[in-house]
mmCIF file of C-alpha atoms in Angstrom:
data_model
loop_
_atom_site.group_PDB
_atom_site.id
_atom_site.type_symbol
_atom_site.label_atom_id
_atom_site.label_comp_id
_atom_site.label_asym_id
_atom_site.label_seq_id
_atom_site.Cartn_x
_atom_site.Cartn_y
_atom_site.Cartn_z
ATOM 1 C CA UNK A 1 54.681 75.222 94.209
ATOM 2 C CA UNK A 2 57.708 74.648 92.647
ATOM 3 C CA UNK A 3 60.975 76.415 92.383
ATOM 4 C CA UNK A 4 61.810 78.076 88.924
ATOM 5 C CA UNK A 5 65.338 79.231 89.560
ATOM 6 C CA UNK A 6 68.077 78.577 91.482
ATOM 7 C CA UNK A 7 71.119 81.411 92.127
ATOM 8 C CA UNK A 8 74.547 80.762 93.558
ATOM 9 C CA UNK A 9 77.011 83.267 94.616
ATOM 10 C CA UNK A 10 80.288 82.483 93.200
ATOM 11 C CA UNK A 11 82.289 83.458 96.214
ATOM 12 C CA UNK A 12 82.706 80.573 98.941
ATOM 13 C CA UNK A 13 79.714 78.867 97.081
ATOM 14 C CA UNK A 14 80.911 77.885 93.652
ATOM 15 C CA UNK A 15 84.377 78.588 94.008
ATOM 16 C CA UNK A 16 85.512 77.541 97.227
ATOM 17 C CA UNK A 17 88.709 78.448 98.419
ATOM 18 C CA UNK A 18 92.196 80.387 96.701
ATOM 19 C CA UNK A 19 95.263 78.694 98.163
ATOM 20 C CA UNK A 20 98.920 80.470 97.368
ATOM 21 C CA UNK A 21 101.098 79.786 100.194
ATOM 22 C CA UNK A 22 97.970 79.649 102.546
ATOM 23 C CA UNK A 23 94.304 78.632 101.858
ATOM 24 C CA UNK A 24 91.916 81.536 101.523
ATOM 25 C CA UNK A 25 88.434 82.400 100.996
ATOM 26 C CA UNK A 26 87.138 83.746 97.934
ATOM 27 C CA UNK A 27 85.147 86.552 100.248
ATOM 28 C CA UNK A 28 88.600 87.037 102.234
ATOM 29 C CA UNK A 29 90.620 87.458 98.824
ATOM 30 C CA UNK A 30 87.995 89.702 96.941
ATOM 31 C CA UNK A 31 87.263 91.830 100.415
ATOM 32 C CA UNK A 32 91.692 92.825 99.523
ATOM 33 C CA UNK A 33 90.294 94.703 96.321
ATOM 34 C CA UNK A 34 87.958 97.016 94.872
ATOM 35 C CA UNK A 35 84.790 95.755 92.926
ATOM 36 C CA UNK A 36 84.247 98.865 91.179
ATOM 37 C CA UNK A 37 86.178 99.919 88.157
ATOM 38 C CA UNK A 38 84.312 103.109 87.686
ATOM 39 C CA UNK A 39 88.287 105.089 88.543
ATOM 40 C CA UNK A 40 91.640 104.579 87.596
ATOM 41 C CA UNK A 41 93.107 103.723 91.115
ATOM 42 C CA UNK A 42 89.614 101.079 91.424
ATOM 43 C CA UNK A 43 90.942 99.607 88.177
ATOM 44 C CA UNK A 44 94.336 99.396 89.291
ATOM 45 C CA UNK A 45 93.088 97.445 92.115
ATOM 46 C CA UNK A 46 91.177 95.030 89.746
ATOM 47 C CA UNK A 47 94.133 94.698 88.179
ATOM 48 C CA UNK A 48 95.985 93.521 91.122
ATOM 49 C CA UNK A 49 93.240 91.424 91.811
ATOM 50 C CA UNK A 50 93.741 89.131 88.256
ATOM 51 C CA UNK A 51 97.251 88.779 88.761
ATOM 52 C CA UNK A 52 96.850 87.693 92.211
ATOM 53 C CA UNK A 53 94.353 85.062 91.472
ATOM 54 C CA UNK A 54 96.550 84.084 88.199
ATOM 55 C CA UNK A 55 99.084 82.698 90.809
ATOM 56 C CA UNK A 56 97.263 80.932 93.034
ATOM 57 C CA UNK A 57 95.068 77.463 93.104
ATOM 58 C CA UNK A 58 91.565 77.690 92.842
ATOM 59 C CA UNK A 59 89.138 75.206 94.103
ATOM 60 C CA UNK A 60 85.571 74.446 92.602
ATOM 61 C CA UNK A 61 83.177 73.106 94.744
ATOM 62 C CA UNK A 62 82.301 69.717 93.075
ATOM 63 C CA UNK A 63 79.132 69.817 94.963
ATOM 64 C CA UNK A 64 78.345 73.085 94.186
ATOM 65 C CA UNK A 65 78.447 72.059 90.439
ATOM 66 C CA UNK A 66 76.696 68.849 90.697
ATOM 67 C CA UNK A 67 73.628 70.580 92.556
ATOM 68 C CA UNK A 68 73.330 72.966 89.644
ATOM 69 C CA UNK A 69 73.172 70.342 86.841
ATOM 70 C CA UNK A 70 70.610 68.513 88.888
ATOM 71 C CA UNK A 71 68.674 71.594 88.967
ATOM 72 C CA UNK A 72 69.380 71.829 85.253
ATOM 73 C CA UNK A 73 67.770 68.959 84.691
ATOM 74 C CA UNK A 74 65.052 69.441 86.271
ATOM 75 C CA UNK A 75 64.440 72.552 84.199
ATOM 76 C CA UNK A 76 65.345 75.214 86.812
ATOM 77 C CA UNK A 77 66.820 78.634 85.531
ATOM 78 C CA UNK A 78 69.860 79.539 87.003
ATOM 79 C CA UNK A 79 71.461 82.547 88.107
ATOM 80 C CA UNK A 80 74.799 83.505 89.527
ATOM 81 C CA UNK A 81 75.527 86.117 91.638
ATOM 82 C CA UNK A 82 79.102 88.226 92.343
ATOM 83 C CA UNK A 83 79.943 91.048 94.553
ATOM 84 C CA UNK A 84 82.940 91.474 92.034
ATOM 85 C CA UNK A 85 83.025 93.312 88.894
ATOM 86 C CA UNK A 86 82.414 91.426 85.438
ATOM 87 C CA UNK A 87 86.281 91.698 84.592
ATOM 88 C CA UNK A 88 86.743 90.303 88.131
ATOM 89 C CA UNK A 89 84.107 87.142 87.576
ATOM 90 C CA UNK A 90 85.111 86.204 84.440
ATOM 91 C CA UNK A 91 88.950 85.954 85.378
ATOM 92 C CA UNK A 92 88.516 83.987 87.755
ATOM 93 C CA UNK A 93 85.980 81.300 86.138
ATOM 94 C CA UNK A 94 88.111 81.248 83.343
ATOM 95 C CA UNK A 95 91.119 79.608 85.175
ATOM 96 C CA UNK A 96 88.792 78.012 87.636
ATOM 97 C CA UNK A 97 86.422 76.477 85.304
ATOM 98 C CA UNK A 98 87.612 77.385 81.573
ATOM 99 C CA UNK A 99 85.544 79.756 79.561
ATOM 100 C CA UNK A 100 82.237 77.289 78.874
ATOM 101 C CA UNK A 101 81.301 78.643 82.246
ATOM 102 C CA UNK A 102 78.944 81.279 80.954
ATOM 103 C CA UNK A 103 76.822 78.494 78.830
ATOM 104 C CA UNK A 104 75.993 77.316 82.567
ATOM 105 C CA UNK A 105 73.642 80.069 83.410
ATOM 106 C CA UNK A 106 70.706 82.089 82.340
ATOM 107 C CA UNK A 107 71.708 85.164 84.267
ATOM 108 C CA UNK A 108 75.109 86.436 85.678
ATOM 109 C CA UNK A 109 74.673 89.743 87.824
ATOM 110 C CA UNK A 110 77.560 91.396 89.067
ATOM 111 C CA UNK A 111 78.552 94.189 90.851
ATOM 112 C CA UNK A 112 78.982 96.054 87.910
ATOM 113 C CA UNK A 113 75.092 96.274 87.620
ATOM 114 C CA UNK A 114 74.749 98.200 90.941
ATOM 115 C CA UNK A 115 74.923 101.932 91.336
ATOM 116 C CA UNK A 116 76.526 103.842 93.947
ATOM 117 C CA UNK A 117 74.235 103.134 96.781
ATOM 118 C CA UNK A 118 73.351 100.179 95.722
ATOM 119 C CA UNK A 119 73.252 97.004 97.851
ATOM 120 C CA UNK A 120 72.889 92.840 97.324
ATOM 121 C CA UNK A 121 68.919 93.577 97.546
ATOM 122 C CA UNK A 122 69.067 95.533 94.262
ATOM 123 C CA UNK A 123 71.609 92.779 92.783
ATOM 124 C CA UNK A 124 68.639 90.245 93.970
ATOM 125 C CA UNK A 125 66.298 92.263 92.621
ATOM 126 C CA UNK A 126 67.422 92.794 89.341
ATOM 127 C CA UNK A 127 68.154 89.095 88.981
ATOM 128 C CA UNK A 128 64.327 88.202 89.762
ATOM 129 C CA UNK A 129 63.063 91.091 87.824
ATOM 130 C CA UNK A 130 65.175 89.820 84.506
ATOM 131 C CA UNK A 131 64.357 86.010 84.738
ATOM 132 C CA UNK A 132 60.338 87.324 85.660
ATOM 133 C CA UNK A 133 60.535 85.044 88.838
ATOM 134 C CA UNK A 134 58.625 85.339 91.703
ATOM 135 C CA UNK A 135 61.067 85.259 94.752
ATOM 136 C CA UNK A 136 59.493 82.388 96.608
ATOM 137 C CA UNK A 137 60.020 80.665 93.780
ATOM 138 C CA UNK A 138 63.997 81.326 93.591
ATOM 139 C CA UNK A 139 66.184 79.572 95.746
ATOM 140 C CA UNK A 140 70.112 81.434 97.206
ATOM 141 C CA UNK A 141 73.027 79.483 97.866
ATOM 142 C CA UNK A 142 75.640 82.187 99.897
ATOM 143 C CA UNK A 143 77.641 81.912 101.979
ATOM 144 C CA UNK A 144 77.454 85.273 103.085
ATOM 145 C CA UNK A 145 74.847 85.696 106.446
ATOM 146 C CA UNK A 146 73.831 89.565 105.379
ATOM 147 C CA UNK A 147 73.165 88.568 101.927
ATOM 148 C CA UNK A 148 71.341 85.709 102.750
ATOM 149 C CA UNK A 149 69.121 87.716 105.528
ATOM 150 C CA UNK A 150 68.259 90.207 102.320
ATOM 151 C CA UNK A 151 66.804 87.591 100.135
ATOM 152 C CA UNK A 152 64.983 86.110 102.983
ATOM 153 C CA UNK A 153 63.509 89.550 103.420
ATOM 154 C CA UNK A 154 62.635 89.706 99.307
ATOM 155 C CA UNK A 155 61.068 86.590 99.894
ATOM 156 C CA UNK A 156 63.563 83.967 98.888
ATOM 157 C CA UNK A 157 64.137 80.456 99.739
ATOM 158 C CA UNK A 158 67.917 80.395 101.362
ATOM 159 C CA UNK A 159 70.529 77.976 102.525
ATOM 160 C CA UNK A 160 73.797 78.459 103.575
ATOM 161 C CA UNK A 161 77.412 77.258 103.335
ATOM 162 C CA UNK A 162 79.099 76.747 106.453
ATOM 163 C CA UNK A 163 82.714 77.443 106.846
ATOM 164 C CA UNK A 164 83.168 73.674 106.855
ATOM 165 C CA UNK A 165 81.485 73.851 103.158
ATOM 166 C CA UNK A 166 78.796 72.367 104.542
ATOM 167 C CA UNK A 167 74.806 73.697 103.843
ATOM 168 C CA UNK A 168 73.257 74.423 106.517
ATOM 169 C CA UNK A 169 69.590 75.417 107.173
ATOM 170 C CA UNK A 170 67.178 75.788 109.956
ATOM 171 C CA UNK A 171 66.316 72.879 112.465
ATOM 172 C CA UNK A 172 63.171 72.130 109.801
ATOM 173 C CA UNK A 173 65.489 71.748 107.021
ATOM 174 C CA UNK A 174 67.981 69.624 108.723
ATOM 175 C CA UNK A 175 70.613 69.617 106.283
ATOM 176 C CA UNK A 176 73.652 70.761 108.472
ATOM 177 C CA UNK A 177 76.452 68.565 108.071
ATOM 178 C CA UNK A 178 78.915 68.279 110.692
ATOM 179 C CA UNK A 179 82.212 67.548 108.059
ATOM 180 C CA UNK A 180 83.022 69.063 104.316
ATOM 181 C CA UNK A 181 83.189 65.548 103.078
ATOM 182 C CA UNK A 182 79.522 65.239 103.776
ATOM 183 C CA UNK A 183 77.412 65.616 100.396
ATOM 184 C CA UNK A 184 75.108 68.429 99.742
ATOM 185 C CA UNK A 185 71.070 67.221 99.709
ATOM 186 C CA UNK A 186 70.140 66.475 96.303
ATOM 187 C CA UNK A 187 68.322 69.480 94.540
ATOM 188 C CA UNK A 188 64.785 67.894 94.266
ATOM 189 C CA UNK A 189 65.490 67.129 98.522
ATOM 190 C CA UNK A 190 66.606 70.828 98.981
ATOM 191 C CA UNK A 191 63.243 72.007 96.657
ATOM 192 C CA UNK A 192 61.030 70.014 98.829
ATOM 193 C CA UNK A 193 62.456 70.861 101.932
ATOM 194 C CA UNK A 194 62.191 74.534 101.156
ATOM 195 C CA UNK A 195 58.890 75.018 98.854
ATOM 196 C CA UNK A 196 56.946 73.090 102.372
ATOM 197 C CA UNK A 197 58.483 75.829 104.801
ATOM 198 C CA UNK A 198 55.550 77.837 106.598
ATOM 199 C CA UNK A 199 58.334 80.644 107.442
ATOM 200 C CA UNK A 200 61.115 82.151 106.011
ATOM 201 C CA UNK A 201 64.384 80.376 107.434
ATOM 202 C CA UNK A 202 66.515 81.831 109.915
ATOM 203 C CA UNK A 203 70.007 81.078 109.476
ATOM 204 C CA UNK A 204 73.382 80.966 111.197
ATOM 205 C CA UNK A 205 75.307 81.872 109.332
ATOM 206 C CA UNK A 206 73.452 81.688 76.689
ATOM 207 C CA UNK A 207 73.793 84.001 79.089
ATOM 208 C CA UNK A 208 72.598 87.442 80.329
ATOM 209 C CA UNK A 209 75.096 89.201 81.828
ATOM 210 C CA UNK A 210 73.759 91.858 84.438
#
């Protein structure tokens, strides 16, 4: 069986840290504002939000990038995932990455798709429902341990990124590294390693726009 998609949440995964006059996490930054710009006071947030981010440093994880063109080639679909709004996301890939960004992916879902109630499983959800993927055949890449428990539970193949920026996996993966500087597994390494699994893992911790 082989995997037909591969999804990575921008925060912590793809972009990797904020720095200003300290180095912050994407999660940490984003967790400051609303992600809902349903009200005026939630958009005033979002607006604090952009101008924040327009003054600080943005990092994208090199690795992060070079595991999605390998699954590129490979012909893998690939999705990205935000707890932030649309307005939010595309912000802050524009200065990160420039606005080709989009032409990366097959399907961007944001918070913005969610309803009140709503949670990351219906975000997941949607995103397997739109590309018509199975979910064992759809691979996460969070860096966020609830999130990644909710795919496991829809079925997904998961890894995580450690606070060290790391991926890290069960003890049958065995792709924990123990410094950032180590490199991510190849794709076709982290495919094989997760399409063989008898179990879901346990863990420690053009584009269609959702």
């Amino acid at each position: 069986m082989s995997i037909e998609m591969l999804v990575l949440a921008v925060e912590d995964v793809l972009v990797s840290h904020v720095r200003k006059e300290r180095c912050d996490t994407v999660r940490t930054l984003v967790q400051m504002y609303s992600a809902n710009n349903q009200t005026g006071f939630e958009r005033t947030h979002e607006d604090a939000f952009l101008e924040d981010c327009s003054t600080r440093s943005l990092e994208v994880s090199e690795q992060a990038v070079r595991l999605l063109m390998q699954a590129q080639t490979d012909g893998v679909r690939l999705g990205l995932v935000s707890r932030m709004s649309s307005r939010m996301l595309c912000a802050l890939l524009d200065q990160a990455v420039g606005p080709d960004w989009v032409d990366w992916f097959n399907i961007v879902a944001t918070a913005d798709a969610l309803s009140p109630g709503q949670s990351d499983a219906d975000l997941f959800d949607l995103i397997l429902r739109t590309a018509d993927v199975p979910a064992d055949r759809a691979i996460l890449v969070d860096a966020c341990p609830r999130a990644l428990s909710v795919a496991q539970r829809l079925g997904m193949g998961t890894v995580t990124v450690l606070d060290n920026g790391a991926l890290g996996a069960d003890p049958a993966v065995s792709m924990a590294c123990e410094t950032r500087s180590l490199a991510w597994p190849q794709f076709r390494e982290l495919e094989e390693a997760l399409t063989q699994r008898e179990a879901p893992l346990v863990h420690e911790r053009r584009a269609t726009v959702c």
